[in-house]
mmCIF file of C-alpha atoms in Angstrom:
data_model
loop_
_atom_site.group_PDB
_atom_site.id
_atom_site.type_symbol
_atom_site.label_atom_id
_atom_site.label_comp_id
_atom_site.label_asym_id
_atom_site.label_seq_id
_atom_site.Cartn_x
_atom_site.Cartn_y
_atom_site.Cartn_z
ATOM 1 C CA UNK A 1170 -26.893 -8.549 25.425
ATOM 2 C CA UNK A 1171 -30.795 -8.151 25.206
ATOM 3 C CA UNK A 1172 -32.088 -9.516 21.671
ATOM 4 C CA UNK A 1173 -33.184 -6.809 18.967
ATOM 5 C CA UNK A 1174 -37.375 -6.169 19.067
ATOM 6 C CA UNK A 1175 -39.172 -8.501 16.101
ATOM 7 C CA UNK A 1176 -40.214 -6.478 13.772
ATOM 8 C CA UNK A 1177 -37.515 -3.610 14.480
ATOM 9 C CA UNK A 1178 -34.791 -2.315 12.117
ATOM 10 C CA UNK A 1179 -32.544 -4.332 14.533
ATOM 11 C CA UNK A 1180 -34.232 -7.517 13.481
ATOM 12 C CA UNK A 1181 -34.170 -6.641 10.278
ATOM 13 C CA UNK A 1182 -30.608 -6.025 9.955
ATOM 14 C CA UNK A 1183 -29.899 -9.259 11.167
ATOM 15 C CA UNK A 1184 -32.902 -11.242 9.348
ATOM 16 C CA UNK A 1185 -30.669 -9.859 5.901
ATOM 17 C CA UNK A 1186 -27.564 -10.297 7.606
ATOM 18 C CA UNK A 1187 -28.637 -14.293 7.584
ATOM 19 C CA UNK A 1188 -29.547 -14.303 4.050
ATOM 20 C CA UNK A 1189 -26.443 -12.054 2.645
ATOM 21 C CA UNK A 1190 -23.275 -13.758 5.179
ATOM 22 C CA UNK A 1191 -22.767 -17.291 4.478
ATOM 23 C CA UNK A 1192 -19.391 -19.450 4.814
ATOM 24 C CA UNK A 1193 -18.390 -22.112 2.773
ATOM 25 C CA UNK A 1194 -19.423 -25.344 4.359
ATOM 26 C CA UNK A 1195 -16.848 -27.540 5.838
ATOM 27 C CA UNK A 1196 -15.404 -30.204 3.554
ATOM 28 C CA UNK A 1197 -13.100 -31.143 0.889
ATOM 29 C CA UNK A 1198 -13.222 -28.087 -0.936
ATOM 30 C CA UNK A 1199 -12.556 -25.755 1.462
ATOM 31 C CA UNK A 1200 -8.315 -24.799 0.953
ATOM 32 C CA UNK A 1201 -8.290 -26.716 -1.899
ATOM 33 C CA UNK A 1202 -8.250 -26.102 -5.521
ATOM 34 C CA UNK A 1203 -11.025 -28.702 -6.202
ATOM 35 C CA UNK A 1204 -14.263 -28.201 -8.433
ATOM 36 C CA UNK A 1205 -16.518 -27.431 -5.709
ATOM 37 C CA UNK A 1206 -13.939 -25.249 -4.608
ATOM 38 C CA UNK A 1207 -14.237 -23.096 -7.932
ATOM 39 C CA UNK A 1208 -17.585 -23.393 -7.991
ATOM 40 C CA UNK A 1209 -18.545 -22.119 -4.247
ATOM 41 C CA UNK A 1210 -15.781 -19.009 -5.059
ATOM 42 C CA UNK A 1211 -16.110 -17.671 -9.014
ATOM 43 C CA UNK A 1212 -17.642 -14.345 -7.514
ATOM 44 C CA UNK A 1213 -14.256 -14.082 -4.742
ATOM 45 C CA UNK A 1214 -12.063 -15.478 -7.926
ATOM 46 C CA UNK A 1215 -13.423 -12.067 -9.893
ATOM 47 C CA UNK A 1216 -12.624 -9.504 -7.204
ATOM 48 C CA UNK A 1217 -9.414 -11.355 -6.926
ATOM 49 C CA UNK A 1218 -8.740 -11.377 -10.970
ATOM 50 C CA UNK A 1219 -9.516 -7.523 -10.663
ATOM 51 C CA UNK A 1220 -7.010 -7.209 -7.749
ATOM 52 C CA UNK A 1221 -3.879 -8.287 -9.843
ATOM 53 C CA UNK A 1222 -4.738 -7.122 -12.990
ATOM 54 C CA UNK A 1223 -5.348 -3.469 -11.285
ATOM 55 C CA UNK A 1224 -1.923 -3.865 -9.737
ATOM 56 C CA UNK A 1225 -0.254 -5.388 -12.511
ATOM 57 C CA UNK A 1226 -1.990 -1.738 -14.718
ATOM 58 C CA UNK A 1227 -0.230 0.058 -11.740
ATOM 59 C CA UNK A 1228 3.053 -1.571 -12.378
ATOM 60 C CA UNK A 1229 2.912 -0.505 -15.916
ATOM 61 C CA UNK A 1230 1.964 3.118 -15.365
ATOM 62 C CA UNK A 1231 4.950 3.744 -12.232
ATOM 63 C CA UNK A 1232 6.933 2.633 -15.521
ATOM 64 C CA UNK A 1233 5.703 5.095 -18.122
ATOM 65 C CA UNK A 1234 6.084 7.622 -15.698
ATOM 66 C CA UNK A 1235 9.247 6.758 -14.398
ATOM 67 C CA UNK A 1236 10.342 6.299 -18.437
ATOM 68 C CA UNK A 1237 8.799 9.951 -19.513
ATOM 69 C CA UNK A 1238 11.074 11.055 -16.475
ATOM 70 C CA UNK A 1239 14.319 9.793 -17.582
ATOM 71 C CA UNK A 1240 13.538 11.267 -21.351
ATOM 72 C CA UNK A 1241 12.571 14.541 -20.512
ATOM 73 C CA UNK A 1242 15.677 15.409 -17.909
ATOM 74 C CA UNK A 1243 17.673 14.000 -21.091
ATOM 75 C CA UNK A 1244 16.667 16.588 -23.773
ATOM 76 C CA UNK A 1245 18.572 19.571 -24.254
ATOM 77 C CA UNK A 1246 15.549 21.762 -23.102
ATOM 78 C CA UNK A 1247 13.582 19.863 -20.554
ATOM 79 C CA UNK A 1248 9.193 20.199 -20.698
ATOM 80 C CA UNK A 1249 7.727 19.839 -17.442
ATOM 81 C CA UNK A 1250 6.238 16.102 -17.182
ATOM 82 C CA UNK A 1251 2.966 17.559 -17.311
ATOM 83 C CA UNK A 1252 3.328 18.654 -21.259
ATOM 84 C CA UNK A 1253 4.169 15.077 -22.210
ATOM 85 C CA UNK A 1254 1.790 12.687 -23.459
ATOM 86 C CA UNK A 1255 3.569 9.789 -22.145
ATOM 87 C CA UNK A 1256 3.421 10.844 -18.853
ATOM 88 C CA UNK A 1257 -0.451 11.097 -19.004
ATOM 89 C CA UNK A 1258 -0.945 8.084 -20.599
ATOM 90 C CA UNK A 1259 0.827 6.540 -16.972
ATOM 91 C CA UNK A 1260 -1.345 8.814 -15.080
ATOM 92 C CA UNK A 1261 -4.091 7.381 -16.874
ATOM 93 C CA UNK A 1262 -3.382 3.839 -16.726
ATOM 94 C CA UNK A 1263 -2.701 4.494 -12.562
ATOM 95 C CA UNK A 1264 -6.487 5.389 -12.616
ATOM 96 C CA UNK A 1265 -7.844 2.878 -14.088
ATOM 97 C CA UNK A 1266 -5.566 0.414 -11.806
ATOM 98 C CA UNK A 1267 -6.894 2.076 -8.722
ATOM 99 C CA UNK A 1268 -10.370 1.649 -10.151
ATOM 100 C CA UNK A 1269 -9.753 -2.083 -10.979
ATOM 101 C CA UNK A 1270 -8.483 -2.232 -7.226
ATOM 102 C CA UNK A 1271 -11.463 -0.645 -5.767
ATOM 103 C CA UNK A 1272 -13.950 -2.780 -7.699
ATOM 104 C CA UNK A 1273 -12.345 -5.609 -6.501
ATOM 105 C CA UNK A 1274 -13.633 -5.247 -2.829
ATOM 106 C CA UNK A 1275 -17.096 -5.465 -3.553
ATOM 107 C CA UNK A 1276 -16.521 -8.987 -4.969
ATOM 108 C CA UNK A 1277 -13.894 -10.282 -2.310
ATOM 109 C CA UNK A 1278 -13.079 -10.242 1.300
ATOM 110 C CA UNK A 1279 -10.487 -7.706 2.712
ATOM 111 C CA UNK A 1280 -8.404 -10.153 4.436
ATOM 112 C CA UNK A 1281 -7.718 -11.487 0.298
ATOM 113 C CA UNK A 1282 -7.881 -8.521 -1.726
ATOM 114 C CA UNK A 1283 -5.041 -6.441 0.453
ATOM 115 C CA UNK A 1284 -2.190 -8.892 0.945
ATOM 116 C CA UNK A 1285 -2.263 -8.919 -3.084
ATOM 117 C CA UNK A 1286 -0.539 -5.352 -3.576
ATOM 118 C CA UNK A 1287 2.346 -7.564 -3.383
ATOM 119 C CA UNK A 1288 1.683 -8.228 -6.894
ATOM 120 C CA UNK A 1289 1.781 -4.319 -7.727
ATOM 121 C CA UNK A 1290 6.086 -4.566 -6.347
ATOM 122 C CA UNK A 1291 6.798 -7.656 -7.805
ATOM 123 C CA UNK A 1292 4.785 -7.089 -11.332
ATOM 124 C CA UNK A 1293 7.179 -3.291 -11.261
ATOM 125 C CA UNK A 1294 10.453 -5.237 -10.861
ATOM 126 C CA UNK A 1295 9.701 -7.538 -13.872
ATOM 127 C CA UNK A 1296 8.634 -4.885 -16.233
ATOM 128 C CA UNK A 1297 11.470 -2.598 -14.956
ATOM 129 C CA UNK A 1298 13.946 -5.252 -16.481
ATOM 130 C CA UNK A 1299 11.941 -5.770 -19.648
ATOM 131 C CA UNK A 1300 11.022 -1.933 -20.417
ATOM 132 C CA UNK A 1301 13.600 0.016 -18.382
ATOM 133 C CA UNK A 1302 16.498 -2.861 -18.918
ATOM 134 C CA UNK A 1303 17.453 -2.576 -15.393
ATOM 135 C CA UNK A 1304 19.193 -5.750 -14.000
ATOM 136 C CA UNK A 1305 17.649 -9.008 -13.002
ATOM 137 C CA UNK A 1306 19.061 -9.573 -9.388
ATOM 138 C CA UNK A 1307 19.382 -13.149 -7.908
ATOM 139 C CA UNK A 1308 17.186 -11.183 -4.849
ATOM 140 C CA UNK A 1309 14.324 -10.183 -7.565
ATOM 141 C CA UNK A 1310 14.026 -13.756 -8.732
ATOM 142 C CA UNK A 1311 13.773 -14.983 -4.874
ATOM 143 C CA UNK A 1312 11.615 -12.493 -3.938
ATOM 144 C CA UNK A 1313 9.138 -13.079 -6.517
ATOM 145 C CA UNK A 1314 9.170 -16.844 -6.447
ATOM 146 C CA UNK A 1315 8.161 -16.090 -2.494
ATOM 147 C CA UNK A 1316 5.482 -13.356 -3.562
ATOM 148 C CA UNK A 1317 4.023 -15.862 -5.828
ATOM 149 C CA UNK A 1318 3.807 -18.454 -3.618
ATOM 150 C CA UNK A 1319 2.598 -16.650 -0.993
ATOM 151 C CA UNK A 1320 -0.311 -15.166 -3.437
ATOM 152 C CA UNK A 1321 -1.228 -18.863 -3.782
ATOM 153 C CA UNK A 1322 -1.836 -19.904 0.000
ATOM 154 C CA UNK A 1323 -3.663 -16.376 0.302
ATOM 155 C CA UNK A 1324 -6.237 -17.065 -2.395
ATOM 156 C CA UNK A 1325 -6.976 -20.629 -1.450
ATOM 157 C CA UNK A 1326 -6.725 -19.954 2.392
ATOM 158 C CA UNK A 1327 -8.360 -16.600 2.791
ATOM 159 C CA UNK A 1328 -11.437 -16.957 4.385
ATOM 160 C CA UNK A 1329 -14.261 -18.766 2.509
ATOM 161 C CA UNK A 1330 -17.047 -16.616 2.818
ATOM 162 C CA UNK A 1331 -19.774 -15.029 0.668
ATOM 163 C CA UNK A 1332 -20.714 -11.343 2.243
ATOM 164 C CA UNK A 1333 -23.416 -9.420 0.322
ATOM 165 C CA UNK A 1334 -22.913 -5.780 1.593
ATOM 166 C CA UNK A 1335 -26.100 -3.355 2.052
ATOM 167 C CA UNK A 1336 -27.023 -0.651 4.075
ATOM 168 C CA UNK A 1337 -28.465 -1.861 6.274
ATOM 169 C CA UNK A 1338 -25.398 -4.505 6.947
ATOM 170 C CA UNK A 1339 -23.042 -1.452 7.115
ATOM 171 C CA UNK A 1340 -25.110 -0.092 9.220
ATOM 172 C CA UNK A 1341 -25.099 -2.782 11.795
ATOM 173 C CA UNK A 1342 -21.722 -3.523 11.911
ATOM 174 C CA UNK A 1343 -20.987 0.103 12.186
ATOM 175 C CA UNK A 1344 -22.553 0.155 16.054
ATOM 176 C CA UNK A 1345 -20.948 -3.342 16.797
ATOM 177 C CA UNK A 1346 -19.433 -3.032 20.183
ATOM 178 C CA UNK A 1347 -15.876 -4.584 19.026
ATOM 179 C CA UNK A 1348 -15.964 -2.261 15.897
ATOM 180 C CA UNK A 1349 -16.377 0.655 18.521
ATOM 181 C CA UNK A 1350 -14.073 -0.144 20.731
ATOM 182 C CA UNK A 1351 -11.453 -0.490 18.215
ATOM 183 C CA UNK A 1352 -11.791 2.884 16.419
ATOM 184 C CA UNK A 1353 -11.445 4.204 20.270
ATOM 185 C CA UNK A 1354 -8.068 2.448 20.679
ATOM 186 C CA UNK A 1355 -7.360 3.758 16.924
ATOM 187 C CA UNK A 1356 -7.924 6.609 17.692
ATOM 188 C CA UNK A 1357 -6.533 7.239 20.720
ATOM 189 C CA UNK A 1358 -3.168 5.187 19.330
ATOM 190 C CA UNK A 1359 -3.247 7.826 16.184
ATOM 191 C CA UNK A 1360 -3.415 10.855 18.586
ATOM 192 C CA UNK A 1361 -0.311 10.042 20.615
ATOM 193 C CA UNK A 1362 1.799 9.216 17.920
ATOM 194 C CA UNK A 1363 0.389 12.591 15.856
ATOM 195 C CA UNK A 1364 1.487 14.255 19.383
ATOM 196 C CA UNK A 1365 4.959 12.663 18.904
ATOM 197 C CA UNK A 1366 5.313 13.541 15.742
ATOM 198 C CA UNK A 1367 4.265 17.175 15.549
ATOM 199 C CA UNK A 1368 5.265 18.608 18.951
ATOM 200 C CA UNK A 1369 8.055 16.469 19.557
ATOM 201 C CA UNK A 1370 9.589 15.985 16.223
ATOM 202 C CA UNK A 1371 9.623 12.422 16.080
ATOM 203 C CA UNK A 1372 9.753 11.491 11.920
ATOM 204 C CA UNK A 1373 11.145 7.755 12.233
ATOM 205 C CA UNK A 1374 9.383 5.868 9.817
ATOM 206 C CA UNK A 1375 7.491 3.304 11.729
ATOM 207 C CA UNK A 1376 6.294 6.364 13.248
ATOM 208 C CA UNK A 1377 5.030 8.028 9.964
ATOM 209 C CA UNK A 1378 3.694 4.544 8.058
ATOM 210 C CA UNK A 1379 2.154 3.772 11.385
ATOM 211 C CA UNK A 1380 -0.129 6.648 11.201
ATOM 212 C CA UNK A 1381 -0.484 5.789 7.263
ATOM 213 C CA UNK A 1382 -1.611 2.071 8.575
ATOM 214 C CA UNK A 1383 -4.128 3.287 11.110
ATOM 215 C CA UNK A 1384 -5.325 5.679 8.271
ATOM 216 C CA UNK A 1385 -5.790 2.443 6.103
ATOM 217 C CA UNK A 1386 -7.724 0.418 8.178
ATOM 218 C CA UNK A 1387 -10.093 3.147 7.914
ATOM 219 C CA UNK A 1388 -9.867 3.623 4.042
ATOM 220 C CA UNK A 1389 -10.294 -0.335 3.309
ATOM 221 C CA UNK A 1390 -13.503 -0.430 5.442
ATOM 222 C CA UNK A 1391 -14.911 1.924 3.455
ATOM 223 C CA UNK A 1392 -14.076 1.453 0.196
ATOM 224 C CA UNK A 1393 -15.328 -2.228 1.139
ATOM 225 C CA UNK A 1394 -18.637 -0.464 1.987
ATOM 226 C CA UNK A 1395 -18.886 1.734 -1.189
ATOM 227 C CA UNK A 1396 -17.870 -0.905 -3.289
ATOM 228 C CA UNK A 1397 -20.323 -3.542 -2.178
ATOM 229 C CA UNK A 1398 -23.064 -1.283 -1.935
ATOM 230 C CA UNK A 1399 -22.879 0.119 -5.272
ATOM 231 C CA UNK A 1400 -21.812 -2.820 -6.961
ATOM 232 C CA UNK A 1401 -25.416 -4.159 -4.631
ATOM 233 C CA UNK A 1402 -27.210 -1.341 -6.389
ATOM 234 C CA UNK A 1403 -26.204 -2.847 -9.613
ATOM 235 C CA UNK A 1404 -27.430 -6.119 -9.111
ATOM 236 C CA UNK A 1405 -30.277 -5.404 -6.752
ATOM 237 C CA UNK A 1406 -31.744 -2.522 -4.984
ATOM 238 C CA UNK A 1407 -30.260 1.025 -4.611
ATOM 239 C CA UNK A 1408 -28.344 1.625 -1.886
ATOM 240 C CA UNK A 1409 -27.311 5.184 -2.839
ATOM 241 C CA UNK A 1410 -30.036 6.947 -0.606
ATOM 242 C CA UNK A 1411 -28.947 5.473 2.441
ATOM 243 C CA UNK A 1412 -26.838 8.323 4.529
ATOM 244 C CA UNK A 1413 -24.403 5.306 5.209
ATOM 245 C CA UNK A 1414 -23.003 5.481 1.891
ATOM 246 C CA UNK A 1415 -21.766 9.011 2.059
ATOM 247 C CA UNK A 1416 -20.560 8.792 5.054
ATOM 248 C CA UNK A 1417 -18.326 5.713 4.011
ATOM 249 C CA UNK A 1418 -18.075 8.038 0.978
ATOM 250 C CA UNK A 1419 -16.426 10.841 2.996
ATOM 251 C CA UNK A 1420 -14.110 8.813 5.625
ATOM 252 C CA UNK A 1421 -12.627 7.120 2.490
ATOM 253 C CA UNK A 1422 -11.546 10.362 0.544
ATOM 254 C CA UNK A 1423 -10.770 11.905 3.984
ATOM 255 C CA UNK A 1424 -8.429 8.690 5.135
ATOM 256 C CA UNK A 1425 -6.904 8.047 1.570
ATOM 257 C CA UNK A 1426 -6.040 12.613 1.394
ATOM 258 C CA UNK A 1427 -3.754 12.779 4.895
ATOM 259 C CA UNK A 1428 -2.473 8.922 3.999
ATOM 260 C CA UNK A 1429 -1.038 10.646 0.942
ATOM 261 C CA UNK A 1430 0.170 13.417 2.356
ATOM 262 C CA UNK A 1431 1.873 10.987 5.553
ATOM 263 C CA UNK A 1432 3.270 8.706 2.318
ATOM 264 C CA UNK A 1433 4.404 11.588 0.927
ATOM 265 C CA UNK A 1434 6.528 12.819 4.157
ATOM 266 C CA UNK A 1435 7.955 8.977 4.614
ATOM 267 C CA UNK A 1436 9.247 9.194 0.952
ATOM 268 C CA UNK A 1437 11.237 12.682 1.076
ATOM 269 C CA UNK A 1438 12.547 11.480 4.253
ATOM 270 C CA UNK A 1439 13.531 8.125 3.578
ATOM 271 C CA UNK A 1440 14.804 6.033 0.798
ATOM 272 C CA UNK A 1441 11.879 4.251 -1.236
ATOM 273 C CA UNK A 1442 13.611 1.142 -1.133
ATOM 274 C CA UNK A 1443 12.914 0.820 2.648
ATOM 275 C CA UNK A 1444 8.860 2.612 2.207
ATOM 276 C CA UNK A 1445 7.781 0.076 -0.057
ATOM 277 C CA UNK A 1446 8.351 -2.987 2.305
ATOM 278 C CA UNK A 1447 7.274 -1.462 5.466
ATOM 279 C CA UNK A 1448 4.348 0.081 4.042
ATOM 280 C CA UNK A 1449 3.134 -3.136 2.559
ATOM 281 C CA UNK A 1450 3.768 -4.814 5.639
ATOM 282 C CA UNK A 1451 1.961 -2.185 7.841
ATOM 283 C CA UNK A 1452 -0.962 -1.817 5.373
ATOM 284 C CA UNK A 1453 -1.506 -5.210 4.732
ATOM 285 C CA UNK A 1454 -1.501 -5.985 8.120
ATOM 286 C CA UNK A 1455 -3.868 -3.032 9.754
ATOM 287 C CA UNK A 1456 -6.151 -3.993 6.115
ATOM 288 C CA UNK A 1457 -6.764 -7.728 7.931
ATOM 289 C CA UNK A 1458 -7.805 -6.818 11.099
ATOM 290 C CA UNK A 1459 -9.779 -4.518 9.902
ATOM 291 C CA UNK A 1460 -11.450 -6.874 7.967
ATOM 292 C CA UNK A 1461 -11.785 -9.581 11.432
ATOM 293 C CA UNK A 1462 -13.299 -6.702 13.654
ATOM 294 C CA UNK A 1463 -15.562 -5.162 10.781
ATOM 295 C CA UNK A 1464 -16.815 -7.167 8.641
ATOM 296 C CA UNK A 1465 -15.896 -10.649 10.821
ATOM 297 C CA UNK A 1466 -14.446 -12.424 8.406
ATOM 298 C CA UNK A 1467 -12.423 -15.207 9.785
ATOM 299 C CA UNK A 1468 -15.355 -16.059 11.983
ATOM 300 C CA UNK A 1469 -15.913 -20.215 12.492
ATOM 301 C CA UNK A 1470 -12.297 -20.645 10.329
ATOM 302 C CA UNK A 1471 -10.095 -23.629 11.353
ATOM 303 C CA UNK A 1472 -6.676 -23.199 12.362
ATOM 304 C CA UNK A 1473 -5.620 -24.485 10.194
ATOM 305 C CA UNK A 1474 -6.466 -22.534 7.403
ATOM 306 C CA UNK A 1475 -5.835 -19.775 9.269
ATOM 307 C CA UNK A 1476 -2.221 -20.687 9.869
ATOM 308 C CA UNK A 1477 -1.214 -21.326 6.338
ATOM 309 C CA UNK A 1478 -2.915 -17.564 5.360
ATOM 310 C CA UNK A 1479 -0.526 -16.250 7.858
ATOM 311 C CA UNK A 1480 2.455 -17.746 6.253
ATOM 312 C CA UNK A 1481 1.548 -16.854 2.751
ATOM 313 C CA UNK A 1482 1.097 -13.474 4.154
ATOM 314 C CA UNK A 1483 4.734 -13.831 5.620
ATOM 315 C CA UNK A 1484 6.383 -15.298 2.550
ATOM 316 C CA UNK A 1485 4.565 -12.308 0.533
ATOM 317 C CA UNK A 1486 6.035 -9.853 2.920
ATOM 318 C CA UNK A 1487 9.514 -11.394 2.309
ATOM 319 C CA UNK A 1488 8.935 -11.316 -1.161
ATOM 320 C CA UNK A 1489 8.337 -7.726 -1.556
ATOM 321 C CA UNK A 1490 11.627 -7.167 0.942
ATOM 322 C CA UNK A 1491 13.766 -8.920 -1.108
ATOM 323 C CA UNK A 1492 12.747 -7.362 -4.516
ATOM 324 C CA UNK A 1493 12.786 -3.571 -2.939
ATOM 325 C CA UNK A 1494 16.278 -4.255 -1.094
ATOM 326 C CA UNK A 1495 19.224 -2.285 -2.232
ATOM 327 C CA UNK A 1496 17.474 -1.188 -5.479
ATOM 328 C CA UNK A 1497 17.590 2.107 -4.695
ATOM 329 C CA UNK A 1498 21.021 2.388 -3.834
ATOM 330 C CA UNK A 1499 22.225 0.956 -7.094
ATOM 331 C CA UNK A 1500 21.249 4.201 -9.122
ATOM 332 C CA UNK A 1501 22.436 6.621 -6.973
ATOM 333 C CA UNK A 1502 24.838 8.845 -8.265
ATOM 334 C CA UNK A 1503 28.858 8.925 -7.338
ATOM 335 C CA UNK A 1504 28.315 11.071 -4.503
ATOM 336 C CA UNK A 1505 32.056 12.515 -4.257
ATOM 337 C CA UNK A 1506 34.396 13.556 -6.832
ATOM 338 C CA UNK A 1507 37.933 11.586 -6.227
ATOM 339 C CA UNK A 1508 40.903 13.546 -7.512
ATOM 340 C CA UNK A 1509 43.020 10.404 -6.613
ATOM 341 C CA UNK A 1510 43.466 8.721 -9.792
ATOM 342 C CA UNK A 1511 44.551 12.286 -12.020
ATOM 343 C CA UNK A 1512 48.017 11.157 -13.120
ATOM 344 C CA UNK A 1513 50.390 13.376 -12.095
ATOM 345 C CA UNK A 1514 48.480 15.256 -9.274
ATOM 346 C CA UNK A 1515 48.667 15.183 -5.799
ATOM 347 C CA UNK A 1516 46.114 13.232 -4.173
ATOM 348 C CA UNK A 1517 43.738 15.629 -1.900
ATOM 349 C CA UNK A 1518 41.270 12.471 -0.816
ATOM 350 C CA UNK A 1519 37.537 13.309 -1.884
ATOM 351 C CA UNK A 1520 36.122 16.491 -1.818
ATOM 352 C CA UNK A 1521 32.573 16.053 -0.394
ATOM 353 C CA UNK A 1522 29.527 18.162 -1.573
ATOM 354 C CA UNK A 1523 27.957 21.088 0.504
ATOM 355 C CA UNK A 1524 24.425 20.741 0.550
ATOM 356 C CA UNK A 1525 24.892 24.115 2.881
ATOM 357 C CA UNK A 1526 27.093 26.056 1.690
ATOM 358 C CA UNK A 1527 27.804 28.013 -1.619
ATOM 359 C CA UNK A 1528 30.786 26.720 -3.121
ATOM 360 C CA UNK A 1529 30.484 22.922 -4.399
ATOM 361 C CA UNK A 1530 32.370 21.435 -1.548
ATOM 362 C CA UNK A 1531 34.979 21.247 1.255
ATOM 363 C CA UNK A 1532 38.576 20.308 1.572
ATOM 364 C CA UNK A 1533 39.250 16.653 4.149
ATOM 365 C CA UNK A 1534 39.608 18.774 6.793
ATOM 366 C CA UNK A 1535 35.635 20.526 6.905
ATOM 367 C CA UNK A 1536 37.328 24.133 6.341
ATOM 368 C CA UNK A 1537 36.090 26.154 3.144
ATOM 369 C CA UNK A 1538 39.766 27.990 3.167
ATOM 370 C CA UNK A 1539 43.137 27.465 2.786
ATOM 371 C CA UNK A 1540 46.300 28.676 4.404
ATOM 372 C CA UNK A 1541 48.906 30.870 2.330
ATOM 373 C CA UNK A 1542 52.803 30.580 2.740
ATOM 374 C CA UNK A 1543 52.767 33.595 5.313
ATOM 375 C CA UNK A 1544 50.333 31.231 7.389
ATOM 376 C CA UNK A 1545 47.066 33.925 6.938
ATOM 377 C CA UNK A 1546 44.150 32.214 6.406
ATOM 378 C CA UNK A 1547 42.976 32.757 2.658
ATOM 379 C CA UNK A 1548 39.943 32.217 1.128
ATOM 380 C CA UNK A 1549 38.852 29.764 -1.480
#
C-alpha cells in the first residue's frame, strides 16, 4: 500500500491520528484496578459512569410508564397515557437516559460502553420489585450477580486506549479498506435477509433482530463520531463544519428510525421476554466489531485481556437471560375460562377464546353450534 504524499491531507490525517490514538502502555496497570490504572483511565471511567447512570434513568422511566399504564386502565374512565403527567415525566426521564448514553461514547470506547445496556435489564428488574412489588425470583438474583460481574471484567478488560475523535480521524477511517469491505458484506448480508423477509415472509426473530443488529453497527459508529466530535468541539476546535459530521449525523437518525420500526415488529410478534435477551446479545455483539473494524480498538491487546472481556461479555449475556426468562409469562392472564369446578354442573372442559370469530369462544370440539334432540344442527 503506497505511503500517503508529505504534506497531503493523507499525511495529515495520520500525523493527528499519532497524536489523538494512544494505548495504555504495557504493565501492571493494565486489567487491574491499580492507581496507575485509575489514573491512565478517569476520562474512559466518565463515559463509563454516564453509561450506567443513563441506563439505570432508563430503568426508572420503563417503570413510570409501565406504572401510569396500570393506573389509567384501572380508573373507571380511562385518559389516554398521553394526558397524564406521570407518563411524561417517564418519557422525559427516557430522554435524558438516551442523552446520558450518547454522551458516553465520546468519552469511552465502543467495545465498553455497549456491553453495559446490561445494566438498563438488570437495574428494571430491581426497581420493578421495589416500585411495582413484583416478585424477587431466585433467577433475578442469579442473573444479576452474573450481570454484575460481568460489568466488572468489561470495564477493567475493555481495551485500554485513549482515542481523540476529529474530522479528520473520521474521515480516514471512513475510506479504510477493512471498514469498506465490511459495510459491503453488511450490506449485502442486510439485503438478503430484507429479501427473506419481505417477499418470502420469513418473520423469525433472529431474522428481524438480525437486521436490527446490522442496523446497530451502523448507529454506534456514528453516534461514536458525533459524540467525539462535538464533545472535541467543546474542548478544542470545531468540528461542526466538517461535511463528515452530518453525514454521521444522518446515518445515525436514519439507522436508529427503521431499527425502531424492525424492534417494533419483533415485539408485536414475539413475547418481550425472549426480545430483550436476543437483542442485547445481537446488539452488543454487532456494537464490538464494529468498534474492531472502525475505530480499531483492540489493536496490539493481549490475549489475555481479550479473553477475560469475552467472558464478562458472556456472563453479562447470561445475566440478562436469566432476569428476562419467564417474566413475561407470569402476568399473563388465565387464558380459558374452566367451567369444571361450578358445583353442581356438568363439566364441559374449557371453552377457549375466538380471536376470529364473533361469539367469545368454542365448545371442545372446534364447532360454534350445537345439536338439538331431533339431531338438526342448531345454532349457538
Amino acid at each position: 500500500m503506497a505511503s500517503p504524499e508529505p504534506g497531503g491531507p493523507g499525511a495529515a490525517a495520520l500525523d493527528e491520528l499519532s497524536r489523538n490514538f494512544t494505548y495504555g502502555a504495557p504493565g501492571a496497570g493494565n486489567g487491574s484496578l491499580s492507581g496507575a490504572w485509575y489514573r491512565r483511565n478517569q476520562i474512559h471511567l466518565f463515559g463509563v459512569l454516564l453509561a450506567i447512570l443513563g441506563n439505570l434513568v432508563i430503568s426508572i422511566s420503563l417503570n413510570i410508564q409501565k406504572y401510569s399504564h396500570l393506573r389509567l386502565a384501572h380508573q373507571e374512565h380511562p385518559r389516554p397515557c398521553f394526558k397524564s403527567v406521570l407518563w411524561w415525566g417517564g418519557v422525559v426521564l427516557m430522554a435524558v437516559g438516551e442523552i446520558g448514553n450518547f454522551a458516553s461514547y465520546g468519552f469511552a470506547p465502543i467495545t465498553l460502553i455497549a456491553p453495559l445496556g446490561c445494566m438498563s435489564v438488570t437495574g428494571s428488574a430491581i426497581i420493578s420489585v421495589m416500585f411495582l412489588k413484583e416478585n424477587l425470583r431466585a433467577s433475578d438474583l442469579l442473573g444479576m450477580t452474573l450481570a454484575f460481574a460481568g460489568t466488572y471484567l468489561l470495564v477493567n478488560f475493555a481495551p485500554n486506549i485513549t482515542q481523540t475523535i476529529s474530522a479528520r480521524t473520521v474521515q480516514y477511517y471512513f475510506v479504510r479498506w477493512q471498514f469498506l469491505i465490511y459495510v459491503i458484506l453488511e450490506i449485502l448480508i442486510f439485503c438478503i435477509l430484507l429479501y427473506f423477509h419481505k417477499r418470502k415472509g420469513m418473520k423469525h426473530i433472529v431474522i428481524l433482530l438480525t437486521l436490527v443488529a446490522l442496523l446497530a453497527s451502523l448507529t454506534v459508529i456514528s453516534v461514536k463520531a458525533v459524540s467525539g466530535m462535538i464533545t472535541f468541539s467543546v474542548t478544542d476546535k470545531t468540528q461542526l463544519t466538517y461535511p463528515i459530521f452530518y453525514i454521521m449525523f444522518i446515518i445515525m437518525i436514519a439507522s436508529c428510525v427503521f431499527q425502531v420500526k424492525l424492534l417494533n415488529q419483533a415485539t408485536k410478534l414475539y413475547n418481550t421476554a425472549a426480545v430483550v435477551p436476543v437483542n442485547h446479545v445481537f446488539f452488543t455483539t454487532s456494537a464490538i466489531i464494529a468498534g474492531i473494524i472502525f475505530y480499531q480498538e483492540f489493536l496490539g491487546a493481549a490475549f489475555l485481556t481479550v479473553f477475560i472481556y469475552l467472558f464478562g461479555c458472556f456472563l453479562s449475556f447470561l445475566g440478562v437471560f436469566l432476569v428476562t426468562r419467564n417474566r413475561e409469562k407470569e402476568h399473563l392472564p388465565q387464558s380459558y375460562i374452566d367451567f369444571g369446578n361450578v358445583p353442581g354442573k356438568q363439566m364441559l372442559d374449557k371453552i377457549q377464546p375466538d380471536s376470529n370469530g364473533l361469539s367469545y369462544g368454542t365448545l371442545p370440539d372446534g364447532s360454534d353450534s350445537a345439536k338439538n334432540p331431533s339431531g338438526e344442527k342448531k345454532e349457538v
